[in-house]
CSV table of C-alpha atoms in Angstrom, one decimal:
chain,number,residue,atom,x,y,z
A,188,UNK,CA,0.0,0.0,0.0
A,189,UNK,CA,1.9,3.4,-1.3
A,190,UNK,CA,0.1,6.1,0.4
A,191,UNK,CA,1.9,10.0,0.6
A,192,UNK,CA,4.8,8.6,-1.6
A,193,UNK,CA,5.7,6.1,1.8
A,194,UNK,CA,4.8,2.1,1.6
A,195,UNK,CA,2.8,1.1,4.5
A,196,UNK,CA,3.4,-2.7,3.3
A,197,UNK,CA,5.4,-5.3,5.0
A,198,UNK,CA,7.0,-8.5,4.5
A,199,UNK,CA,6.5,-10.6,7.8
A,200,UNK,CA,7.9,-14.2,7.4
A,201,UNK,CA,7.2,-14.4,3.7
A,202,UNK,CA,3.9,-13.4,3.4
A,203,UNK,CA,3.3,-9.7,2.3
A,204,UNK,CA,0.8,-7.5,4.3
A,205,UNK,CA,-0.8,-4.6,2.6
A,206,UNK,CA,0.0,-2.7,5.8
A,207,UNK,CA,1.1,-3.8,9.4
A,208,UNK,CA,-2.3,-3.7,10.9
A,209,UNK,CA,-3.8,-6.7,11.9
A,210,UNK,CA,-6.9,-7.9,13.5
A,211,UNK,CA,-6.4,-10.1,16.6
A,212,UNK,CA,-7.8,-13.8,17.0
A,213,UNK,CA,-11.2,-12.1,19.2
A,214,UNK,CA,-14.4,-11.0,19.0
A,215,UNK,CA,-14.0,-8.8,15.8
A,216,UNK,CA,-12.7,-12.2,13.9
A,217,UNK,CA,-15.8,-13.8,15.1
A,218,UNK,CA,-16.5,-15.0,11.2
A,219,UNK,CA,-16.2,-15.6,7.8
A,220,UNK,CA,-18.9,-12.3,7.1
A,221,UNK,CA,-16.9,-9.4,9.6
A,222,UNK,CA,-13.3,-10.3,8.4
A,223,UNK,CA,-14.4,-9.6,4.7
A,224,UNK,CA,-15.9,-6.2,5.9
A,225,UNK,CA,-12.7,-5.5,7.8
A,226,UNK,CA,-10.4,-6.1,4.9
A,227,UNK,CA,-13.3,-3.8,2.5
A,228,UNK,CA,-12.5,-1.1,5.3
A,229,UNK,CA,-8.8,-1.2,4.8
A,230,UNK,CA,-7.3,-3.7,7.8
A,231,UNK,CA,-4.3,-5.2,6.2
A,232,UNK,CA,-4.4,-8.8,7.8
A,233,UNK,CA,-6.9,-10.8,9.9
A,234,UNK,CA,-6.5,-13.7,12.3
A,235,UNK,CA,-9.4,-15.6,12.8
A,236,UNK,CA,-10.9,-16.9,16.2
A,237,UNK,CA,-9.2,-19.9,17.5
A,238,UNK,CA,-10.7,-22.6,15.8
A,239,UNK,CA,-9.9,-26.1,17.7
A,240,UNK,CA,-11.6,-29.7,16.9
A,241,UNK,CA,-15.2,-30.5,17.5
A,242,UNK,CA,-14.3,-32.9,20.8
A,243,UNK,CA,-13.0,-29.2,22.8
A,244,UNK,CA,-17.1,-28.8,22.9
A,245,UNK,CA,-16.9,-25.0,23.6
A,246,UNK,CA,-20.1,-23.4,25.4
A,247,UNK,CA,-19.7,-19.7,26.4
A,248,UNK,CA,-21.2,-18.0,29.7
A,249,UNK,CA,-23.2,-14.9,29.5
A,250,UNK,CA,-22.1,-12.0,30.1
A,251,UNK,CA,-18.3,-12.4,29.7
A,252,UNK,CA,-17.1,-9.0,29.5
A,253,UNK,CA,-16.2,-5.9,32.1
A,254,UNK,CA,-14.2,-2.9,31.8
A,255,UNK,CA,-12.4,-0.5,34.2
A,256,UNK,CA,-12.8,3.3,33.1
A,257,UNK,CA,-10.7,6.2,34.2
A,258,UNK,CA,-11.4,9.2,36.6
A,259,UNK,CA,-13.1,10.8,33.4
A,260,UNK,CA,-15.2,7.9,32.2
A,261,UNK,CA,-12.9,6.4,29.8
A,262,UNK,CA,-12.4,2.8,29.1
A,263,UNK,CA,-8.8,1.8,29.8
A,264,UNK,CA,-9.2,-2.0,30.3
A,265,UNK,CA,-11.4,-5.3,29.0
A,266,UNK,CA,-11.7,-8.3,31.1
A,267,UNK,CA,-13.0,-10.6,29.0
A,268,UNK,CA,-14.1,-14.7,30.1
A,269,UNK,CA,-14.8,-15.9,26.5
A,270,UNK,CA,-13.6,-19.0,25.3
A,271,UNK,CA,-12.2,-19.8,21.8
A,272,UNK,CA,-14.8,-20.0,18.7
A,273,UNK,CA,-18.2,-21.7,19.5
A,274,UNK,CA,-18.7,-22.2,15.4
A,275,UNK,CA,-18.4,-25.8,14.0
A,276,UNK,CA,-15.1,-26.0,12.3
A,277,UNK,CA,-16.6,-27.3,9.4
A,278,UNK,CA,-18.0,-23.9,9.0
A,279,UNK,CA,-14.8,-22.1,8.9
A,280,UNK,CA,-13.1,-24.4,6.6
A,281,UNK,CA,-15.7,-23.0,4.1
A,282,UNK,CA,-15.9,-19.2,5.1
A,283,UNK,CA,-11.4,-19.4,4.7
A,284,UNK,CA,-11.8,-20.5,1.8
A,285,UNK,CA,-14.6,-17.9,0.7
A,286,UNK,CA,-12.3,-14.8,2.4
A,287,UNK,CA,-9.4,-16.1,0.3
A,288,UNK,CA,-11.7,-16.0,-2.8
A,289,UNK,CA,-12.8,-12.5,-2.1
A,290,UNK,CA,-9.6,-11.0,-0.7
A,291,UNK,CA,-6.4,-12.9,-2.1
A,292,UNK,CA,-4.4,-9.6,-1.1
A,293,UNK,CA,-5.3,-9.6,2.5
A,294,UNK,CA,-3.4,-11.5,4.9
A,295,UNK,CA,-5.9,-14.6,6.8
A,296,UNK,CA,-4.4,-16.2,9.6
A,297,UNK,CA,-5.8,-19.3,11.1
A,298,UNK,CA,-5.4,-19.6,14.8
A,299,UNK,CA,-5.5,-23.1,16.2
A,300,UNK,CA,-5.6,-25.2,19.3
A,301,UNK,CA,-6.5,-28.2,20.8
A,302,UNK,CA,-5.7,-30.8,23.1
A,303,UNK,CA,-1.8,-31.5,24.0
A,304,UNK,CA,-2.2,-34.5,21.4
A,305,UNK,CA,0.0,-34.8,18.3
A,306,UNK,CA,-2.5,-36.4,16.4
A,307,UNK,CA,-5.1,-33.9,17.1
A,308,UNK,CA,-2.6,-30.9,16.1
A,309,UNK,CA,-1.8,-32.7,13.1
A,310,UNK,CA,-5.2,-33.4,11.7
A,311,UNK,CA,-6.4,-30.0,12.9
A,312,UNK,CA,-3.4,-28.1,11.1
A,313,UNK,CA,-4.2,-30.7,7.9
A,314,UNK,CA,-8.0,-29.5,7.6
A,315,UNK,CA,-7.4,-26.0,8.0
A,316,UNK,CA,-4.3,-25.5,5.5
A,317,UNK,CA,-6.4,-27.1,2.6
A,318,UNK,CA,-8.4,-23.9,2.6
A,319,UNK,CA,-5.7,-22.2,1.4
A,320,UNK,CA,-5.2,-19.7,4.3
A,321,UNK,CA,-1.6,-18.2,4.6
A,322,UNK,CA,-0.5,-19.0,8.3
A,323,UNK,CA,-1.2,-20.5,11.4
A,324,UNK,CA,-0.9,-18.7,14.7
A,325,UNK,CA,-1.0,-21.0,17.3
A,326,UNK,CA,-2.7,-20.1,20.9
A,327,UNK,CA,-0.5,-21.1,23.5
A,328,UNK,CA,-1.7,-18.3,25.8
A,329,UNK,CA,-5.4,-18.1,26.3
A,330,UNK,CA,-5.4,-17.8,30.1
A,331,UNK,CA,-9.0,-18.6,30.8
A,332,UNK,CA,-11.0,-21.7,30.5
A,333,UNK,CA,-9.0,-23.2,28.1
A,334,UNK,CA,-5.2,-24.0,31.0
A,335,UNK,CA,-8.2,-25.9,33.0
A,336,UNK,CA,-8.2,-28.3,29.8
A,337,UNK,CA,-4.3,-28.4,29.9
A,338,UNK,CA,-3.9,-26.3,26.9
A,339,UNK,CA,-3.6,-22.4,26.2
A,340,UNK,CA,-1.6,-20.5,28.5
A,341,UNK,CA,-0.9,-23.8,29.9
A,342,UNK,CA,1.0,-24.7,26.9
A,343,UNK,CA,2.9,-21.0,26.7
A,344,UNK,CA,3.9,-21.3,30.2
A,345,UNK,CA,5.9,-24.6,29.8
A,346,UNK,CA,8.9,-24.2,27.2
A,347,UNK,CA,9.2,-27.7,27.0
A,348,UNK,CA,5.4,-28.6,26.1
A,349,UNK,CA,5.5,-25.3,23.7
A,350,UNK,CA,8.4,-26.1,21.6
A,351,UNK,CA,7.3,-30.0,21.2
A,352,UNK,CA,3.4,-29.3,20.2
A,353,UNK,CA,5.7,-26.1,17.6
A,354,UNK,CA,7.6,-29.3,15.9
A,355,UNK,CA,4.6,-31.5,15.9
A,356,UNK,CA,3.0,-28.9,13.7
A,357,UNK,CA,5.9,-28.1,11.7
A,358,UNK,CA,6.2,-31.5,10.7
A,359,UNK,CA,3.1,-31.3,8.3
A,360,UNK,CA,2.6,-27.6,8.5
A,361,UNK,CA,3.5,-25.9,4.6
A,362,UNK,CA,2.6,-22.6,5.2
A,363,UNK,CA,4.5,-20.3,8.1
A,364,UNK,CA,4.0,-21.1,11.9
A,365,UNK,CA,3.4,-17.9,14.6
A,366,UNK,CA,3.1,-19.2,18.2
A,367,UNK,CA,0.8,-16.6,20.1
A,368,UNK,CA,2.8,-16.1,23.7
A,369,UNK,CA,1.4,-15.3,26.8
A,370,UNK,CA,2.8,-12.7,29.4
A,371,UNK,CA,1.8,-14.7,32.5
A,372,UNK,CA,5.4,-15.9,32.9
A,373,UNK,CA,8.1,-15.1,34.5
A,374,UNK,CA,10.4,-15.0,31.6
A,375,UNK,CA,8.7,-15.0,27.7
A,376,UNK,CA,12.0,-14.8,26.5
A,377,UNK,CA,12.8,-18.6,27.8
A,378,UNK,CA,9.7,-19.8,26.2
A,379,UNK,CA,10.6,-17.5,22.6
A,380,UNK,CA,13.8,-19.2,23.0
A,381,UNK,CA,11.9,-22.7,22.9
A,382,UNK,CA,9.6,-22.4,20.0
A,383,UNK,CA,12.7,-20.4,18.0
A,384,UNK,CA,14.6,-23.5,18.3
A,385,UNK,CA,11.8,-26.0,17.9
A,386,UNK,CA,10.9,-24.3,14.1
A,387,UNK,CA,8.9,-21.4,14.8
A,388,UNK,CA,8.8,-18.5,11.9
A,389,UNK,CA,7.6,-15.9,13.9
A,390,UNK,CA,6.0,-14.7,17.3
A,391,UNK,CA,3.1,-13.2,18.3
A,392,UNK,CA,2.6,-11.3,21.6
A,393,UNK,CA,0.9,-10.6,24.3
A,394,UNK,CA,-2.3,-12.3,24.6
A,395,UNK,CA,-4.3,-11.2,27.8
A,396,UNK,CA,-2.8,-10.9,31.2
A,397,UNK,CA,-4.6,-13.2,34.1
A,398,UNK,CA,-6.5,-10.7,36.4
A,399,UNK,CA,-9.9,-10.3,38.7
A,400,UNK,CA,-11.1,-7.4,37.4
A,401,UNK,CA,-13.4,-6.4,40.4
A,402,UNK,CA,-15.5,-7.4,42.6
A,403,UNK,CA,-19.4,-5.7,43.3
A,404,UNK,CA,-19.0,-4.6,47.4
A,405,UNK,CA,-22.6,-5.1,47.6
A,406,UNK,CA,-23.7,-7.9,46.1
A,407,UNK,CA,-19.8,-9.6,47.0
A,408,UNK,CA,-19.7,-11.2,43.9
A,409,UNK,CA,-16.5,-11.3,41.5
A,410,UNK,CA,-17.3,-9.8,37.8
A,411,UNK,CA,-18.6,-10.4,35.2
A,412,UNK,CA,-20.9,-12.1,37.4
A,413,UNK,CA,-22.8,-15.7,35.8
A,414,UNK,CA,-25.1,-16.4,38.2
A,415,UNK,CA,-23.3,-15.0,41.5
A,416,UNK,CA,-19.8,-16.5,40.3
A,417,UNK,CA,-17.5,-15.5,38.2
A,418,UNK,CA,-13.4,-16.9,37.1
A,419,UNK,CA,-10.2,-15.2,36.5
A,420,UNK,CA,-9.8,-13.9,33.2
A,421,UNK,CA,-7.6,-11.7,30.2
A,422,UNK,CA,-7.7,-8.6,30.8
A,423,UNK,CA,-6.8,-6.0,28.0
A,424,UNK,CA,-6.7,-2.7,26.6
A,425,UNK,CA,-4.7,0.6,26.8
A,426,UNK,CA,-3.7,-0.4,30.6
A,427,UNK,CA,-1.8,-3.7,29.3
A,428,UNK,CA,0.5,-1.6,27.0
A,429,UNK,CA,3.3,-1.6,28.8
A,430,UNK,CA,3.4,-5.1,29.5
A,431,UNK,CA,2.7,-6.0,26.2
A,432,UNK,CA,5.9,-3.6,24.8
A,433,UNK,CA,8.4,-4.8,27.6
A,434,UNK,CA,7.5,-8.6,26.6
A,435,UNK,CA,7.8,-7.7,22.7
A,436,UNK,CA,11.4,-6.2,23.8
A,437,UNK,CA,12.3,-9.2,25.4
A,438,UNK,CA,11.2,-11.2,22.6
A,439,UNK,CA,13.4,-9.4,20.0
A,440,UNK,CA,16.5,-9.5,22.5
A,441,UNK,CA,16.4,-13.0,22.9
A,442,UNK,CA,15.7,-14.2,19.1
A,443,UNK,CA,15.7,-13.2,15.4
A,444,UNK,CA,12.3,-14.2,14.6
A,445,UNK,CA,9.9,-11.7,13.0
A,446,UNK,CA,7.4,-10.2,15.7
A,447,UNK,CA,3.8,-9.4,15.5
A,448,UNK,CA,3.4,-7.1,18.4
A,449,UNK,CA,0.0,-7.2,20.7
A,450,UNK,CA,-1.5,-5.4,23.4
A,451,UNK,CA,-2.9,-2.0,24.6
A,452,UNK,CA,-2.8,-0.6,20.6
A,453,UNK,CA,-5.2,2.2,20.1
A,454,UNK,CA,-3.8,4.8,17.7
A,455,UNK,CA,-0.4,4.7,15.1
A,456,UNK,CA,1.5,6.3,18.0
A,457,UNK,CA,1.1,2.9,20.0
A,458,UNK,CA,1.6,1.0,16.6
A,459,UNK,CA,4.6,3.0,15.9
A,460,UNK,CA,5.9,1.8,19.5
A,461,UNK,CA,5.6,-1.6,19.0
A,462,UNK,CA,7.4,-1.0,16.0
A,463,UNK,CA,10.3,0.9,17.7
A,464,UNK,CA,10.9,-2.7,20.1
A,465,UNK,CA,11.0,-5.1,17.7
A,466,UNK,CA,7.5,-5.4,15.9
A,467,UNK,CA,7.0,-5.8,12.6
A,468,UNK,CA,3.5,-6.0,12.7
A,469,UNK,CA,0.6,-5.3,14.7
A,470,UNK,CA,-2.3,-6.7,16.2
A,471,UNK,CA,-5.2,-4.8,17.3
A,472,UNK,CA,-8.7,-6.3,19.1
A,473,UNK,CA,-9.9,-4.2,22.6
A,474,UNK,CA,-9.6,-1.0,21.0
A,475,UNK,CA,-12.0,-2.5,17.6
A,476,UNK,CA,-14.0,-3.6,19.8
A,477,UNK,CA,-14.3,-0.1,22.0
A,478,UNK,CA,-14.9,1.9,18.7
A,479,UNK,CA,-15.3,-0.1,15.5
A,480,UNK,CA,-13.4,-1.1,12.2
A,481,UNK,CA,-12.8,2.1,11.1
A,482,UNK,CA,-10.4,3.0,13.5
A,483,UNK,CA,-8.2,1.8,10.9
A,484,UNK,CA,-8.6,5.0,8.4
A,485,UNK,CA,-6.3,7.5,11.6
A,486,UNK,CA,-4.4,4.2,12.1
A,487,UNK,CA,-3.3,3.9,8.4
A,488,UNK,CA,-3.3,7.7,7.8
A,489,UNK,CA,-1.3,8.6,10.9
A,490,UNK,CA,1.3,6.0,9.9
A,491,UNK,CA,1.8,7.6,6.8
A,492,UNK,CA,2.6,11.1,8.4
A,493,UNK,CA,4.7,9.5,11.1
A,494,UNK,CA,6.9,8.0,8.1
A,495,UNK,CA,7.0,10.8,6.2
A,496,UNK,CA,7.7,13.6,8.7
A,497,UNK,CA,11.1,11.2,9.8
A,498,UNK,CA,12.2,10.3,6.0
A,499,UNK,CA,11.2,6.3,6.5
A,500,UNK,CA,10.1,5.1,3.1
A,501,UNK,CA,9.4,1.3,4.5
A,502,UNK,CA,7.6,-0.2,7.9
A,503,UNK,CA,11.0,-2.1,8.6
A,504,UNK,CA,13.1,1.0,8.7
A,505,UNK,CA,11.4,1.7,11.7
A,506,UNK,CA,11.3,-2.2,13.3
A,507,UNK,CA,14.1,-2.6,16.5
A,508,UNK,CA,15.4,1.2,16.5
A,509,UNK,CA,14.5,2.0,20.3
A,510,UNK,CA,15.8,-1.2,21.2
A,511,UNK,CA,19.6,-0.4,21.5
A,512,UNK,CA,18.4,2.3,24.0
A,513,UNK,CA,17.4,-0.3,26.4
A,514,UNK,CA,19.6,-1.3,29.1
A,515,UNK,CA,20.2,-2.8,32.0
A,516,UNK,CA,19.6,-0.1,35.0
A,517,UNK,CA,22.9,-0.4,36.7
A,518,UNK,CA,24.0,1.2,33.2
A,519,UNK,CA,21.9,4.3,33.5
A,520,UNK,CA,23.8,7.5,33.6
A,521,UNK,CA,24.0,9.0,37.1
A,522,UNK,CA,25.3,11.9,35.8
A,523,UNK,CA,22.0,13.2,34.0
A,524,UNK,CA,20.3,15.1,36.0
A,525,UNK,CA,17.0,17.1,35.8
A,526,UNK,CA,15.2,19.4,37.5
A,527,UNK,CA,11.1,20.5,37.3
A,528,UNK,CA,10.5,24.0,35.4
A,529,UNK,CA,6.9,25.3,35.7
A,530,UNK,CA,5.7,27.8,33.2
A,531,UNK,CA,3.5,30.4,35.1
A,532,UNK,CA,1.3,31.3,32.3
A,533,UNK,CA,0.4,27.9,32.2
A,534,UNK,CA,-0.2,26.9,35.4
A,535,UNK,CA,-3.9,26.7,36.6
A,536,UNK,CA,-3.0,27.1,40.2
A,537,UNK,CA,-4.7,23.8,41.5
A,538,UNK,CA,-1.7,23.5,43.9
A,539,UNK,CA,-1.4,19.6,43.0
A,540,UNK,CA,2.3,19.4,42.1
A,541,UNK,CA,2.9,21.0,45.4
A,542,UNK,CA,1.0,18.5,47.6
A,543,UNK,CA,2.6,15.4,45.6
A,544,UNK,CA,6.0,16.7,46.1
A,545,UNK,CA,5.4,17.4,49.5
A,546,UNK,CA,3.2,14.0,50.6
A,547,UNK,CA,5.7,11.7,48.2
A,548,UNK,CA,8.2,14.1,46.7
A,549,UNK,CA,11.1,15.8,48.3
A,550,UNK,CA,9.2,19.0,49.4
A,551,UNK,CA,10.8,21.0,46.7
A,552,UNK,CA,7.8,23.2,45.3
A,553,UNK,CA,5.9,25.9,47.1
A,554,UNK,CA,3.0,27.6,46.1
A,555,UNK,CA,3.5,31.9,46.1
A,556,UNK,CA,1.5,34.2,47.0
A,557,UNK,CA,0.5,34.5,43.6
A,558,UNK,CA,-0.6,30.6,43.5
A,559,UNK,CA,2.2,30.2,41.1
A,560,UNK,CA,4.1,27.2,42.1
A,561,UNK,CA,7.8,27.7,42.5
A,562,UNK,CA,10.5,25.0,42.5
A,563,UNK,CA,13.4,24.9,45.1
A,564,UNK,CA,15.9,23.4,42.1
A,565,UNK,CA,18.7,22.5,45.2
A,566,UNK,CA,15.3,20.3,46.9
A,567,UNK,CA,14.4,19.0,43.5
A,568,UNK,CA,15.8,15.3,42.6
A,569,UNK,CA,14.4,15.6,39.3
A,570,UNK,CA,11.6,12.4,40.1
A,571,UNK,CA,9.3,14.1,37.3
A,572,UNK,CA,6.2,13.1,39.4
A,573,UNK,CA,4.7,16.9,38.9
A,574,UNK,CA,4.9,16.6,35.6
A,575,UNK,CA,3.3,12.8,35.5
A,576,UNK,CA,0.2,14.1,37.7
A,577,UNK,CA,-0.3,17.7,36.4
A,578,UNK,CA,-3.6,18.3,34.3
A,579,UNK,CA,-2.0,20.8,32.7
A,580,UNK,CA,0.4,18.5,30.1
A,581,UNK,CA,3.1,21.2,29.1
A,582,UNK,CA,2.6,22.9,32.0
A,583,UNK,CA,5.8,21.4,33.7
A,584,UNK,CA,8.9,20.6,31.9
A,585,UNK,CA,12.0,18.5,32.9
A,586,UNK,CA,15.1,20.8,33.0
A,587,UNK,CA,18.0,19.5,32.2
A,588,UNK,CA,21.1,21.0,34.1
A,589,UNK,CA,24.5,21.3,34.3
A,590,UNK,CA,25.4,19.8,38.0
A,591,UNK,CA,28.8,21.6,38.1
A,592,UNK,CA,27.6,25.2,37.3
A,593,UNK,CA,24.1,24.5,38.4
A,594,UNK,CA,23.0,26.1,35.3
A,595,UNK,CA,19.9,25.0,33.1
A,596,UNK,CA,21.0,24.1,29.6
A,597,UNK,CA,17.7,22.9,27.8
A,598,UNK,CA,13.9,21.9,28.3
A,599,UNK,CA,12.8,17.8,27.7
């Protein structure tokens, strides 16, 4: 896809995407009929639910979904309880093969899983590559439901059991194999290192992270409540970004396997982060499933403006370069040191900064008698947490100075 003289496609283990975006095995996969209208809107590649054979005998609860907004009403996180696809596979053998029909530029992904058997992963992986679809991604990571079967994020948490069921599908596997990690371990790059060595051609990662996402104080029932119970489950969304970019980092550290990055992506700046750790493409599902498809006009659009403002003609000129900037901590300069800066005409004189510093600061700002807060630079360790809480974004600014003089040298 050329778009503003840049080209938004990408070449991720063979297979070329139109662009890097990619719909996540979920709810907006849910079949044959809303993957066609995502790739009509513009979505360069899609991974269908998790499809697994007919003796799994899914049945989903109702409800299976809850959120967590912010102070200001927006949503920040999705627990979600739902199990892999309820749809007889039989089905989606025929609606792959219609999507291919339709779409042949798109990118469709199968996701698979069933039992720990090697002759159930075999025939399953058989039956679906006859359709024709380009990959499988396979689901080592759901952590709900599915590890109380012995498979999902029980598979992803155990290198050993990952890496085998990887070469029992690369053994009749002809198209590429992603294995879908999960972040509930203590170290996802042991378990890369596994299904690297075992034949993997790429990664995917995160899937959701194992939480309780509340509990109702008056009723004192977990939710989403089914009938006065409820179970952990994945939780997702803009609050899981970090995790989902310091496992993608680890990923890329520890192998040389193409990365489809996952977790917390809303907009191209998120996209464009994944990117900057290791990922060549991206997977996107809470945030689709907050607003819609068509997210993916500002996704593809602001992509396009990102590239061009830097001078990047390709996706992959921008894959890994924030990654040599990460280091251990012990390496961090001591020697860099920063100090708040408030700018008075911007400052709204709510006093906040003030209280933080002083109730978990270093008691370096006072307020004036003007209301204008003022910092004590020699007080000021430079911690940033007035910045981090101010409502005012701009408002305070990091200062870098020089400790020998004592003299500011430049705003960050």
């Amino acid at each position: 896809m050329q778009i503003r003289g840049v080209d938004l496609s990408v070449d991720f283990c063979g297979l070329k995407f139109p662009n890097p975006f990619v719909l996540s095995s979920a709810p907006p996969t849910t079949d044959g009929a809303m993957i066609k209208r995502a790739f009509s809107m513009g979505w360069g590649g899609a991974i269908t639910k998790t499809l697994g054979l007919p003796n799994l005998e899914i049945v989903n609860t109702t409800p299976r979904l809850a959120t967590i907004r912010g102070f200001k009403g927006d949503l920040i996180g999705l627990e979600n309880i739902e199990l892999i696809t309820d749809r007889p596979l039989d089905v989606w053998l025929e609606e792959i093969k219609e999507i291919k029909k339709e779409y042949p530029e798109n990118i469709l992904i199968a996701s698979l899983m069933t039992a720990a058997v090697k002759e159930d992963w075999q025939e399953l992986v058989r039956l679906v590559q006859a359709t024709g679809v380009d990959a499988f991604e396979l689901n080592f990571s759901c952590p709900h439901g599915m590890p109380e079967k012995g498979i999902g994020a029980a598979i992803g948490q155990d290198p050993e059991i990952a890496s085998t069921i990887t070469r029992w599908v690369k053994e009749v596997a002809e198209i590429p194999v992603i294995v879908k990690l999960t972040p509930n371990v203590t170290n996802i790059g042991v378990v890369a290192k596994a299904v690297e060595a075992a034949g993997a051609d790429a990664i995917s990662a995160i899937n959701t992270v194992s939480v309780l996402i509340g509990i109702d104080v008056e009723k004192m029932e977990p939710i989403p409540t089914v009938d006065g119970k409820s179970s952990f489950g994945g939780y997702s969304g803009p609050a899981v970004r970090p995790i989902g970019l310091r496992c993608v980092a680890e990923i890329a550290q520890a192998t040389k396997l193409p990365i489809s990055g996952i977790g917390g992506i809303s907009t191209w700046e998120n996209a464009v982060e994944y990117m900057l750790v290791g990922a060549s493409t991206v997977q996107l599902c809470t945030a689709v499933m907050f607003e819609g498809y068509r997210i993916i006009y500002d996704l593809i659009d602001g992509l396009a403006d990102y590239m061009e403002r830097h001078g990047f003609k390709k996706v992959q000129e921008i894959v890994g370069l924030a990654l040599p900037k990460l280091s251990a901590h012990e390496k961090l300069s001591r020697e860099y040191k920063v100090v708040a800066n408030v700018n008075p005409d911007l400052c709204i004189k709510d006093d906040l900064c003030a209280r933080v510093c002083q109730d978990a600061g270093y008691s370096a700002i006072q307020i004036g008698p003007d209301r204008i807060a003022k910092v004590d630079e020699e007080k000021c360790h430079g911690c940033s947490l007035c910045q981090q809480v101010c409502p005012v974004w701009g408002c305070i600014q990091m200062k870098l100075v020089n400790q020998k003089r004592g003299a500011g040298v430049e705003n960050t």
